[in-house]
XYZ file of C-alpha atoms in Angstrom:
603
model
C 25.729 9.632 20.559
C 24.193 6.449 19.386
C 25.826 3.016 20.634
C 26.195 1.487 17.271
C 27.934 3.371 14.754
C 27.204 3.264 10.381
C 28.933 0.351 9.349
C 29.257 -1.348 12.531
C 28.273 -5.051 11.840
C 25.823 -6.907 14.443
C 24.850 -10.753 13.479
C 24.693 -10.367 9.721
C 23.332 -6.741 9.357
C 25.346 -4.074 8.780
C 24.698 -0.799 10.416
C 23.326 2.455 7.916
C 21.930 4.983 10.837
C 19.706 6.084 14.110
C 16.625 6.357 13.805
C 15.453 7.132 17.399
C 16.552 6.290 20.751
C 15.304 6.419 24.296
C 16.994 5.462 27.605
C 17.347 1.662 26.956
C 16.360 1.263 24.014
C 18.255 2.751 19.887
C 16.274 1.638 16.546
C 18.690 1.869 13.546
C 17.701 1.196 10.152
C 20.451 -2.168 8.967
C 21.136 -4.058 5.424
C 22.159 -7.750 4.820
C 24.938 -8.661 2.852
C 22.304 -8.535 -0.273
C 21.820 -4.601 0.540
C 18.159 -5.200 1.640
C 16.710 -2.818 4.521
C 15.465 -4.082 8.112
C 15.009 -2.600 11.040
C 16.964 -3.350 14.225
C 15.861 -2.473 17.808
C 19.114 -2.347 20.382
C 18.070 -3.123 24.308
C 21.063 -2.265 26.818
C 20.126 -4.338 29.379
C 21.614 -2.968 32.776
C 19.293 0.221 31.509
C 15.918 -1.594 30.458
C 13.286 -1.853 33.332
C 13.035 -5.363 34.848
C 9.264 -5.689 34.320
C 9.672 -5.452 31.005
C 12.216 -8.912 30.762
C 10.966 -12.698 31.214
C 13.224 -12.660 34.089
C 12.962 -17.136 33.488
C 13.867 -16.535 29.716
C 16.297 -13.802 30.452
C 15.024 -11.924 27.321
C 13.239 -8.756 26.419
C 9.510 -9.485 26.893
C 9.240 -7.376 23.190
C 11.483 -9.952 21.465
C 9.684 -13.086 23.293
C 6.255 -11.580 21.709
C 7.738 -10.779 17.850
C 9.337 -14.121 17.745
C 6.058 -15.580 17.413
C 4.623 -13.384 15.001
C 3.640 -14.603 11.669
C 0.366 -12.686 10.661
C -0.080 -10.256 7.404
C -1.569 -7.371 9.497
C 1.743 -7.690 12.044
C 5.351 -6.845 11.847
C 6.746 -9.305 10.551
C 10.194 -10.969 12.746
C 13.070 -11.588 11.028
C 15.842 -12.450 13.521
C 17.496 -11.701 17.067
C 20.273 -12.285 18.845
C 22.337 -10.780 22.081
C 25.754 -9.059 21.743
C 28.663 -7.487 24.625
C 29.186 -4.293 23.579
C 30.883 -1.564 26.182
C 28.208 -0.614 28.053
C 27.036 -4.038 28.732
C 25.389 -6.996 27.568
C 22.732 -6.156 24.835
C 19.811 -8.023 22.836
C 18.449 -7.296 19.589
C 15.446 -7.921 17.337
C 15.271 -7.165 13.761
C 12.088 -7.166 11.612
C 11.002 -6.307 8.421
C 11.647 -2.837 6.992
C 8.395 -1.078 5.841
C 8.119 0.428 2.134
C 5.226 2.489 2.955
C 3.677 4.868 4.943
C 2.642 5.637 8.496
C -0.828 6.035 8.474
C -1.384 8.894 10.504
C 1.231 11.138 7.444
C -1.710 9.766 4.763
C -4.432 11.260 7.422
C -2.980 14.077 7.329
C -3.254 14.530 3.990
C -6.739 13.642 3.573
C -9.599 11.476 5.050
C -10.563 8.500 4.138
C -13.641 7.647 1.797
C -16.038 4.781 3.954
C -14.840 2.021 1.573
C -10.714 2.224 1.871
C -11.577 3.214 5.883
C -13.236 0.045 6.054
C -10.249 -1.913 4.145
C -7.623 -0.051 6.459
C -9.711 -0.775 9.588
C -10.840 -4.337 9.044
C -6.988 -5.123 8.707
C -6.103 -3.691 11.765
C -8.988 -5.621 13.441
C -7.462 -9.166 11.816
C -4.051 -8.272 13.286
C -5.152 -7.656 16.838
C -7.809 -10.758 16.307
C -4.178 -12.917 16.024
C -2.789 -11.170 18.769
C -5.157 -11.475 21.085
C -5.395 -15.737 19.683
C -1.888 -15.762 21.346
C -3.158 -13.845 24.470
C -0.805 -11.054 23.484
C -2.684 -7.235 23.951
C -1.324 -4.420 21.942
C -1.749 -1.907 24.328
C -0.901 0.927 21.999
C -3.076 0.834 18.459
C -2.734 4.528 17.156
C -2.844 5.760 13.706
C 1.457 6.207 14.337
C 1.702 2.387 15.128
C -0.249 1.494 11.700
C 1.887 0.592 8.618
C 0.408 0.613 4.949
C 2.718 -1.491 3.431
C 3.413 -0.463 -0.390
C 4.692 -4.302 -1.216
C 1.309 -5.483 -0.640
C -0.372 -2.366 -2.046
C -1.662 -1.023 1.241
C -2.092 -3.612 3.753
C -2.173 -2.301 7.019
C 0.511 -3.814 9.118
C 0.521 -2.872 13.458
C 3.860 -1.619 14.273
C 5.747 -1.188 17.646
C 5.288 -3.981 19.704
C 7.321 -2.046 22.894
C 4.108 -1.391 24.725
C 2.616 -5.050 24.317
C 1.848 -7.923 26.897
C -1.046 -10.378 28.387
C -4.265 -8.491 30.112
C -3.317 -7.069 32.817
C -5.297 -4.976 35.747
C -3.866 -2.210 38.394
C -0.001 -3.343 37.253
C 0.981 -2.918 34.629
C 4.004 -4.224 32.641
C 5.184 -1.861 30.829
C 6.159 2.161 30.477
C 2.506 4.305 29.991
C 4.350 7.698 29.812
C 4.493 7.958 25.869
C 1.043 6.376 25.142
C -2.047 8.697 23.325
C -4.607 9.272 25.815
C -6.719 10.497 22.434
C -6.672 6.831 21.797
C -6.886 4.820 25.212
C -9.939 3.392 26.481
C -10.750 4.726 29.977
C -10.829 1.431 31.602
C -6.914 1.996 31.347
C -6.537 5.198 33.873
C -7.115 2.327 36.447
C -4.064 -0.356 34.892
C -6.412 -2.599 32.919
C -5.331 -3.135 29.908
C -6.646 -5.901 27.466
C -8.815 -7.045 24.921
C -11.398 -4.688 24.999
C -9.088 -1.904 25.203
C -7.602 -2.733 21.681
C -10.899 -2.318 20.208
C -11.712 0.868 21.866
C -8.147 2.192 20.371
C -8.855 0.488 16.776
C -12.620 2.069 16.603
C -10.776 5.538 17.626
C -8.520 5.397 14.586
C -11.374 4.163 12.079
C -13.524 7.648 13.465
C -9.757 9.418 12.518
C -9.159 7.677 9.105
C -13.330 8.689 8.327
C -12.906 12.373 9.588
C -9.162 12.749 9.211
C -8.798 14.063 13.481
C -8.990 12.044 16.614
C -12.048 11.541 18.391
C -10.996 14.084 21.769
C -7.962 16.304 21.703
C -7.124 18.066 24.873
C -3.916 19.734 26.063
C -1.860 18.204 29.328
C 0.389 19.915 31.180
C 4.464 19.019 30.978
C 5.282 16.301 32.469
C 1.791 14.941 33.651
C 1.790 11.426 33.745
C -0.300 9.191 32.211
C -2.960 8.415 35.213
C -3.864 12.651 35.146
C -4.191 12.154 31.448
C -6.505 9.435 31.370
C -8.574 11.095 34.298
C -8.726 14.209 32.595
C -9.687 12.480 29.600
C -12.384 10.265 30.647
C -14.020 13.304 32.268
C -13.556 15.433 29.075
C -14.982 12.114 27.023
C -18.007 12.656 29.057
C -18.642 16.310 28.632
C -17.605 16.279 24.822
C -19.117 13.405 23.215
C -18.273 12.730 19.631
C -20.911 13.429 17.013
C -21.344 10.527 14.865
C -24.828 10.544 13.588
C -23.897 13.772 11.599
C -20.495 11.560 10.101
C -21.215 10.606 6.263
C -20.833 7.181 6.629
C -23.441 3.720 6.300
C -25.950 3.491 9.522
C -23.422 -0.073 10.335
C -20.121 2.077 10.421
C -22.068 4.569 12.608
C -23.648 1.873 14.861
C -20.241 0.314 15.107
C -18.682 4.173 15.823
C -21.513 4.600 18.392
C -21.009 1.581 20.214
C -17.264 1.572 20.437
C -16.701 5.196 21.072
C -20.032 6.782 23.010
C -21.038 2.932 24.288
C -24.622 4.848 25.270
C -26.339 1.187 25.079
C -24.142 -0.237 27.774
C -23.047 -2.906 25.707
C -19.761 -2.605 24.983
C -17.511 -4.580 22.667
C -15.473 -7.046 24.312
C -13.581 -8.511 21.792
C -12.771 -8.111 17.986
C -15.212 -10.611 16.719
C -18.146 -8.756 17.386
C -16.995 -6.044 16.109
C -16.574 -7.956 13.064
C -20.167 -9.369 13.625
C -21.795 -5.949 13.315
C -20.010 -5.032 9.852
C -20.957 -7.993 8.691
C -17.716 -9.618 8.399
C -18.434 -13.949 8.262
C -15.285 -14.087 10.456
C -16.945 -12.696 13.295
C -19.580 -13.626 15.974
C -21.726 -10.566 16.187
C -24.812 -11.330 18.062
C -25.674 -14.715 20.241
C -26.971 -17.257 18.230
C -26.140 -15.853 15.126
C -22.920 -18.078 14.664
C -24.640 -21.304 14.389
C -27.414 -20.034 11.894
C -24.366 -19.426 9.826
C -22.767 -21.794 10.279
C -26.197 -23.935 9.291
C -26.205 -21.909 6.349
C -22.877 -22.631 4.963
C -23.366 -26.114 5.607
C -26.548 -25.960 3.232
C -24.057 -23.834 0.501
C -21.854 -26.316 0.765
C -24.444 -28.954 -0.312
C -24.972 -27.045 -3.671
C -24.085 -28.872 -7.218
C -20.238 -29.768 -8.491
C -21.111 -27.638 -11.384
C -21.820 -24.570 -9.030
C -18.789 -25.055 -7.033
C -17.113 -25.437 -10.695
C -18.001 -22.056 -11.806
C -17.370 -20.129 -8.134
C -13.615 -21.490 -8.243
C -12.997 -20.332 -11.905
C -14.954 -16.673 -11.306
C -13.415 -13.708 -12.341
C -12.115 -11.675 -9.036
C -11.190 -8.108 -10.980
C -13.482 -4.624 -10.089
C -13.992 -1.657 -11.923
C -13.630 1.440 -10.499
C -13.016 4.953 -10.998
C -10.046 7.060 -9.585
C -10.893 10.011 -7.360
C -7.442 11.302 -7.931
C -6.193 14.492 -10.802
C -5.426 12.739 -13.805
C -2.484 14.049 -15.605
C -2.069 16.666 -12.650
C -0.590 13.746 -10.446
C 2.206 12.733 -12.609
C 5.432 14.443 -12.626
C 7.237 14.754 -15.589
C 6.057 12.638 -18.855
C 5.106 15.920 -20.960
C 5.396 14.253 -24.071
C 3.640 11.489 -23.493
C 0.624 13.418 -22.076
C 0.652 15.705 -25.244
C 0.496 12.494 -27.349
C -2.179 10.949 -25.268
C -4.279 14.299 -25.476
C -3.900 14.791 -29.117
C -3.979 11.039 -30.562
C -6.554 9.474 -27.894
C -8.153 12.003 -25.459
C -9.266 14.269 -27.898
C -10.656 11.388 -29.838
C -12.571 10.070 -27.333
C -14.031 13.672 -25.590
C -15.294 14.564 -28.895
C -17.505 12.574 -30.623
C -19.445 14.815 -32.945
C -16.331 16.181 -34.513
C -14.947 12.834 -34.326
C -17.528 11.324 -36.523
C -17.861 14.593 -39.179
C -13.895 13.399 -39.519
C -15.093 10.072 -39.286
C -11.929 9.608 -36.642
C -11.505 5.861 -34.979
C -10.392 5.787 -31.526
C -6.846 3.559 -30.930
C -7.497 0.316 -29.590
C -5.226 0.756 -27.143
C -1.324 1.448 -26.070
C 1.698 -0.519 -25.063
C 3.466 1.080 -22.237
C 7.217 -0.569 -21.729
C 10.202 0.640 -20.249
C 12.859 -0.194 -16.927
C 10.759 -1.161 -13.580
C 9.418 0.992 -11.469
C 9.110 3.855 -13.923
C 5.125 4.518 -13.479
C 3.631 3.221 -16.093
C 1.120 1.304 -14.538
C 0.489 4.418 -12.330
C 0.239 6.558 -15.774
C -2.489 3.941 -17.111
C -4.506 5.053 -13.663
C -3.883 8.453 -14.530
C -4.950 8.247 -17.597
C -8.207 6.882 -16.720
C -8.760 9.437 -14.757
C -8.134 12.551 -16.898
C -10.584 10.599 -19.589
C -13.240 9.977 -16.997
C -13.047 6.040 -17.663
C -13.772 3.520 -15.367
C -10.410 1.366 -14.349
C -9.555 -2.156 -14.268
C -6.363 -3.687 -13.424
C -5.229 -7.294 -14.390
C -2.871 -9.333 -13.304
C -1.772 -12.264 -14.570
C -2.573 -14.454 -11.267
C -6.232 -13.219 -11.946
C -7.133 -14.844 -15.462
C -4.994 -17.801 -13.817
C -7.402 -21.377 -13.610
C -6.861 -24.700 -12.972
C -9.642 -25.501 -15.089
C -8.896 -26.294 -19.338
C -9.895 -23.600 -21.106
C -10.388 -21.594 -17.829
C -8.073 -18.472 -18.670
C -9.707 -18.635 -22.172
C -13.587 -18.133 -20.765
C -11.870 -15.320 -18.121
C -10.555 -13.457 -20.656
C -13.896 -13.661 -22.768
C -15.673 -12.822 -19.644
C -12.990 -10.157 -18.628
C -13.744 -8.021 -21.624
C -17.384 -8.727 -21.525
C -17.055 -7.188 -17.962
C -15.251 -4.108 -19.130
C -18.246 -3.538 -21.961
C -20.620 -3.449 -19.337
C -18.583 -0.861 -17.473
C -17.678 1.386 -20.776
C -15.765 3.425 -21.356
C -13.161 1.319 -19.225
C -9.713 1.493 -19.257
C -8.517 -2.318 -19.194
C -4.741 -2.200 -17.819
C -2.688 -5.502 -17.886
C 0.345 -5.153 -15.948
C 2.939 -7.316 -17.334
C 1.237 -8.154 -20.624
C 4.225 -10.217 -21.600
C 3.349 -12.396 -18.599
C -0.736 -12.557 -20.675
C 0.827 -12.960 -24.354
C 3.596 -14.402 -24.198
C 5.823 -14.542 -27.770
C 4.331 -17.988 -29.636
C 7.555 -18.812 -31.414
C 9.357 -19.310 -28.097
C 9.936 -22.509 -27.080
C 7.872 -23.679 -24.123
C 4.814 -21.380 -24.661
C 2.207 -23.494 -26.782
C 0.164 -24.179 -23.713
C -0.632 -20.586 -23.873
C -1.958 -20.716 -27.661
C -5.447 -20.507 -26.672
C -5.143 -17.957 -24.250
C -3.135 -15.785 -26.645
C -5.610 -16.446 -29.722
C -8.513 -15.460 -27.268
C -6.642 -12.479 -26.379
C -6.239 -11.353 -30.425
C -10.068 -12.255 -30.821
C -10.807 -9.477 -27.750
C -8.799 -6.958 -28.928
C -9.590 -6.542 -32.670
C -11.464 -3.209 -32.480
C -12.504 -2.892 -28.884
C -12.789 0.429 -29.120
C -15.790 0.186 -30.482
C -17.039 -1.382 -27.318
C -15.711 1.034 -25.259
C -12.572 -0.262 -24.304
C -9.628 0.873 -23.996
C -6.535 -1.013 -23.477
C -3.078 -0.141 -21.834
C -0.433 -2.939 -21.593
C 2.587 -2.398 -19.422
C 5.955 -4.166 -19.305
C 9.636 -4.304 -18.669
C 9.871 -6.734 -21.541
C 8.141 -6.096 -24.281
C 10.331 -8.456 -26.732
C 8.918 -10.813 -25.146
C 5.293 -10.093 -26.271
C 3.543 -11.919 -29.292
C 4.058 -9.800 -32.452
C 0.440 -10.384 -33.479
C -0.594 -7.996 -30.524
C 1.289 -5.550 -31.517
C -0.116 -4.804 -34.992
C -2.378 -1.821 -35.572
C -6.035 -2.485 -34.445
C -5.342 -4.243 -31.388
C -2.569 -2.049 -29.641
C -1.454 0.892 -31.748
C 0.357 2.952 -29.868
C 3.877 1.500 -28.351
C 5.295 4.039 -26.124
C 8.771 4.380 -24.320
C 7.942 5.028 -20.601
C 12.111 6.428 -20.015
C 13.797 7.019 -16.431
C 12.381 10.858 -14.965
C 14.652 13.300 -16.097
C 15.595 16.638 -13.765
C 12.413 18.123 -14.152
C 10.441 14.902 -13.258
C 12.304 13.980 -10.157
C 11.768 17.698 -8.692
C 8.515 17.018 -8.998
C 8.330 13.643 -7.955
C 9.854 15.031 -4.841
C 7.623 17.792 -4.024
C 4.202 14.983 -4.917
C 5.695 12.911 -2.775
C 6.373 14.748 0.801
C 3.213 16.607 0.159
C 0.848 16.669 2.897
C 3.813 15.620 5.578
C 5.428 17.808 8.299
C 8.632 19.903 6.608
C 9.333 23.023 5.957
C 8.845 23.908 2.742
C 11.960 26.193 2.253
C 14.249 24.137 3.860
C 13.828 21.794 1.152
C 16.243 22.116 -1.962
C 13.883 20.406 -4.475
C 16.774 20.548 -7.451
C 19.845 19.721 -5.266
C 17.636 16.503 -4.351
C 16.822 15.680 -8.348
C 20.984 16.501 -8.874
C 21.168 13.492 -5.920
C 19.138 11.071 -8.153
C 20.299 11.511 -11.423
C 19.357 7.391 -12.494
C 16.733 6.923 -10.164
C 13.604 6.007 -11.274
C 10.175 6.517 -9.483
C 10.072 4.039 -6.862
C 13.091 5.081 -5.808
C 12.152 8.431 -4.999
C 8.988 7.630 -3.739
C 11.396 4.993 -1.100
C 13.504 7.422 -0.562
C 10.977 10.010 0.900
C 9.032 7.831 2.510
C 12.702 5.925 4.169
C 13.008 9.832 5.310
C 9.566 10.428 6.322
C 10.329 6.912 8.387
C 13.096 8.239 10.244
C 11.246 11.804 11.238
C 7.859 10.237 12.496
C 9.993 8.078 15.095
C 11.307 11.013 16.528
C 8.161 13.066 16.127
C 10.267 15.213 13.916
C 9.709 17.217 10.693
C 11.288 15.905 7.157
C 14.393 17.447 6.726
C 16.784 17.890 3.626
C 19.952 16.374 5.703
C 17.135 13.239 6.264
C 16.306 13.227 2.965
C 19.903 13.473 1.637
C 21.335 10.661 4.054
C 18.076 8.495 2.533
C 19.439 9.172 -1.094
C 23.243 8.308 0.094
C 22.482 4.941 1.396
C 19.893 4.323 -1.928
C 20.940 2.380 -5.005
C 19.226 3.305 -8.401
C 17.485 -0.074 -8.851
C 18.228 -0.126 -12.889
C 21.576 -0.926 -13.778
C 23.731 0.567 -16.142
C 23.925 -2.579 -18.046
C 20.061 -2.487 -17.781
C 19.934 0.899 -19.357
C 21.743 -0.374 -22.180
C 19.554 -3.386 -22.706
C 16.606 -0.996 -22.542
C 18.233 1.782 -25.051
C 18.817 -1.523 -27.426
C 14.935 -2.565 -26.923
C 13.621 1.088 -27.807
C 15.302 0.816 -30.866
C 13.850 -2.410 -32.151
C 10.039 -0.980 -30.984
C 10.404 1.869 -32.672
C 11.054 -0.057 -35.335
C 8.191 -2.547 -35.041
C 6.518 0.853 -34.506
C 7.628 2.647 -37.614
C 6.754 -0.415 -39.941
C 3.123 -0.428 -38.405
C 3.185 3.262 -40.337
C 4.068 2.027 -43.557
C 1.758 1.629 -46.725
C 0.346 -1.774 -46.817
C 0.828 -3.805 -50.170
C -2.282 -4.822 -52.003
C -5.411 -2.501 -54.309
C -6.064 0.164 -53.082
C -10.677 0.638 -52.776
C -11.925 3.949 -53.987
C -14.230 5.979 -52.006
C-alpha cells in the first residue's frame, strides 16, 4: 500500500496515483491547483541508504543533483520540499511530467533511420555534456531512461537521476542491483564509474536506436548481483563482438560505433566532446589540434562582409522532406474527408493525362480549421504522403525577421523553395498567425506580408504546390485568402467520433507491451466521448508511463484510471463557439460556389 494516498495534498500538488515504488523510495504522478501533471518522487528517510544522502546537507543526494538542473536534454526540476508523515520524516522532488514517449516503447516498434538516430543521439550526448560540466555522471543512460518529449516535438530528455553522482572508483555511491549490464561499460564491474562510462552507455543505445536491439543480450541467473553480471558480460563482450561494418549506416556513424563499442584501436573515448569531434559536430574537440584550426577558421568567417552576415541572419531555416509513414492508412477516423481529398485533389493530381483530355485544374490548396489538437496538421503530413509529395512545414516564428521587408523576401523565397522541391505540400500551421484579417485593428504592419502571401498563392498549382493551412481560428484569417484560386477548399476538421477514437486507441498502443484482448477498444472510445486526439494520444502514452516504471504491460484498468484523471481539453463553451464558426465557413464556402456576375466568354 502506497504511503500517499489520491488526493492527499503535499506542498501544492495534489496526489492522482502510484506509479512505482521500491523500498525507500514511491513515484506518484501529482497536479497543481491549475490541473497540470508533474511527477513527484517520495524518499522515507529512516529507509533510504546513507550513502546515498549529503549527510552535511541532510538531503537526498538525487534532489541536491536535480536542483541544479536547467538543460533541454535533462529533466527538468520543478520543486522540493520535506514533509512528517507516519513513518517518518520524508523529502520530495517534483519535476516535470513528460508528454511523450520512452524511447526504448518507439524501439520497439521500429528502428531508427541514420538521420533521426543521429538527432535522438546527439541530444543525449548534449545532456550528459552538461552533466558532466557540473561534474555530475549519469551512471545509468539506457534507452528506458531516455524521454522524447512531444512538447518539443521529440527532444530527447535523460530521465531518472536515482543512479547519478561524481566519478567514482571501487565505491560506489549508489544501488548497482537494477542497472543494464547490456548497457554498462566494463570499466564498471570494478566500481568506476564516470565520464567515459556515459559515453560507452550513450554509443550502446545509438547501435539500439540504428538496429532496434542492444548491442549483447545474455541471460543472468536470479538474484546475481551486479559484479557477476558485469564479469560475465565483459567476457561475453569479448567472445561476441558486435558487427558493425555490415550496419547500414555512414563510414562516421560506424567509426564512431567501432570505437565506442569494439574500441579495437585502443583509443577509447574519454569524454563527450570527441565523440562529438568525430561526427563532425563544431561543439566538439575531436582530434588534437583540430580545435584551434577551427577556431582560426571562424575567426576568418567572422571577418566576412555586413552584407553577408545580413543575408545569413534573415535565411530561410524550413526543409523539405518526404514522410516514410502510410498516408491515409495512419489516420483514424476522417472518412469523409479522405473521400473528398481522393476525389477533388488526389485524383487530380495522380492523373494527368485524363486530367488534361478534361482539361481539369488542380485546387490551389485547402484550409483545414477546427478545435486544437484535432490532427489537422498531422492530416496535412498524411496527406503528403498518400500523394507522394514532398513536405514542408511553416511556422510562423520561421518567416519571422528583424529585417524590413524580411518576412516579405522569406515568403517569396519560401515558395520559390517549394517549386524547386515540386510537387510539395506547403503546410502553414496557424495560418491566421501568417494572414492575419486586414480590417482588424492593429494588423497594418502585416500588409506587406499578407499582399506577398496573395501574390504566392494565385495559381500555385501550377508550380507544383500545394497548400494546406491549419487553424483553430479561421475568422481570424484575411478574406482575400480565402477566395477560390488561392485556397479552395475550407474543410471542418470535427472532434473523432466513436469510430475514430477506437482507432486512435489501437494506432496509438501499437507496437507497446499489452495484451491485445485484454484491451476493450470501444469501452475506452465510450470513456472519451469529447476528447479529441491529443488527448488520447496523452492518455495512452500517461498509461504506457505508468507500466514501463514497473516493467509492466499496458493494461485496460491503467488505461481507464489515465482517462478518469483526463479532462477533454475543448470546452463545451468551445464547442459551441466552434459549431457557430462552421456555420459562417460554410457559408463563406457556399458563396465561393455561386455564379459570378459579369459576360459570360464563349468557347
Amino acid at each position: 500500500m502506497s504511503t500517499l494516498q489520491e488526493g492527499f495534498v503535499i506542498g501544492n500538488y495534489r496526489i492522482q496515483r502510484l506509479i512505482k515504488e521500491n523500498e525507500y523510495t514511491e513515484t506518484y504522478k501529482v497536479v497543481n491547483e491549475n490541473d497540470n501533471p508533474y511527477f513527484l518522487k517520495l524518499y522515507i528517510l529512516k529507509k533510504t541508504p546513507a550513502k546515498i544522502i549529503d549527510q552535511n546537507l541532510h538531503e537526498v543526494m538525487e534532489i541536491k543533483l536535480l536542483r541544479r538542473m536547467q538543460h533541454p536534454n535533462v529533466v527538468s526540476y520543478i520543486g522540493h520540499g520535506t514533509i512528517d508523515l507516519p513513518m517518518g520524516e520524508c523529502q520530495y522532488v517534483v519535476t516535470n511530467y513528460f508528454t511523450g514517449e520512452v524511447l526504448a516503447d518507439k524501439i520497439q516498434r521500429a528502428s531508427f533511420m541514420e538521420e533521426e538516430a543521429l538527432k535522438v543521439f546527439k541530444g543525449i550526448l548534449e545532456g550528459l555534456q552538461y552533466l558532466h560540466g557540473m561534474g555530475i555522471c549519469h551512471n545509468d543512460i539506457t534507452p528506458s531512461n531516455i524521454m522524447l518529449s512531444e512538447s518539443t516535438e521529440g527532444t530527447p530528455e535523460i530521465i531518472d537521476m536515482g543512479h547519478s553522482s561524481e566519478s567514482c572508483s571501487g565505491k560506489v555511491p549508489f544501488d548497482t542491483m537494477d542497472l543494464d549490464p547490456r548497457y554498462c561499460a566494463n570499466a564498471t564491474a570494478a566500481g568506476v564509474f564516470d565520464e567515459r562510462c556515459d559515453v560507452f552507455s550513450a554509443i550502446a543505445v545509438l547501435y539500439t536506436l540504428i538496429t532496434g536491439k542492444s548491442p549483447w543480450n545474455i541471460d543472468f541467473s536470479s538474484g546475481e548481483n551486479f559484479g557477476s553480471k558485469m564479469v560475465k558480460m565483459k567476457r561475453y563482450r569479448k567472445e561476441h563482438p558486435v558487427d558493425v561494418l555490415s550496419l547500414p549506416v555512414s563510414d562516421k556513424v560506424k567509426y564512431v560505433l567501432e570505437r565506442g563499442l569494439l574500441n579495437s584501436r585502443g583509443d577509447q573515448y574519454q569524454n563527450v566532446s570527441q565523440v562529438l569531434g568525430d561526427l563532425g559536430d563544431n561543439s566538439g574537440a575531436n582530434r588534437p589540434g583540430e580545435r584551434s584550426e577551427r577556431a582560426q577558421k571562424d575567426a576568418d568567417e567572422a571577418r566576412g562582409s555586413q552584407s553577408q552576415q545580413t543575408s545569413s541572419e534573415n535565411e530561410l531555416k524550413v526543409t523539405s522532406r518526404r514522410g516514410n509513414g502510410h498516408g491515409f492508412d495512419d489516420i483514424a477516423g476522417m472518412q469523409e474527408l479522405k473521400d473528398l481529398l481522393q476525389q477533388k485533389v488526389i485524383f487530380v493530381i495522380q492523373n494527368k493525362e485524363l486530367s488534361e483530355q478534361y482539361r481539369l485544374v488542380p485546387p490551389n490548396g485547402m484550409l483545414l480549421y477546427g478545435p486544437p489538437g484535432c490532427g489537422k496538421s498531422f492530416f496535412a503530413e498524411k496527406f503528403a504522403e498518400q500523394t507522394g509529395f514532398n513536405f514542408i512545414l511553416v511556422k510562423a516564428s520561421d518567416l519571422a525577421s528583424i529585417y524590413v521587408h524580411g518576412s516579405q523576401e522569406k515568403i517569396g523565397e519560401l515558395f520559390k523553395q517549394a517549386e524547386r522541391d515540386a510537387p510539395t505540400v506547403l503546410c502553414f500551421d496557424e495560418f491566421d498567425a501568417f494572414v492575419p484579417n486586414r480590417s482588424l485593428p492593429g494588423t497594418s504592419h502585416v500588409s506587406g506580408e499578407v499582399n506577398e502571401f496573395l501574390t504566392q498563392l494565385n495559381n500555385c498549382s501550377k508550380r507544383g504546390i500545394f497548400v494546406v493551412g491549419t487553424t483553430n481560428r479561421p475568422d481570424m484569417i484575411d478574406p482575400a485568402v480565402l477566395r477560390t484560386g488561392r485556397l479552395d477548399k475550407i474543410i471542418y476538421v470535427p472532434l473523432p467520433d466513436h469510430d475514430a477514437r477506437r482507432e486512435m486507441f489501437k494506432i496509438h498502443i501499437k507496437g507497446r507491451p499489452y495484451q491485445e484482448d485484454s484491451i476493450d477498444f470501444d469501452r475506452l472510445s465510450d470513456l472519451t466521448d469529447g476528447y479529441i486526439a491529443s488527448d488520447i494520444a496523452f492518455i495512452v502514452n500517461d498509461a504506457a508511463m505508468t507500466a514501463a516504471f514497473t516493467r509492466a504491460e499496458i493494461t485496460q484498468e491503467l488505461l481507464e484510471k489515465s482517462i478518469s484523471q483526463t479532462r477533454p481539453s475543448v470546452s463545451k463553451e468551445s464547442l459551441q463557439m466552434y459549431d457557430d464558426l462552421q456555420q459562417k465557413m460554410e457559408g463563406i464556402s457556399r458563396a465561393n460556389l455561386l455564379p459570378r456576375i459579369g459576360f459570360k466568354k464563349e468557347l
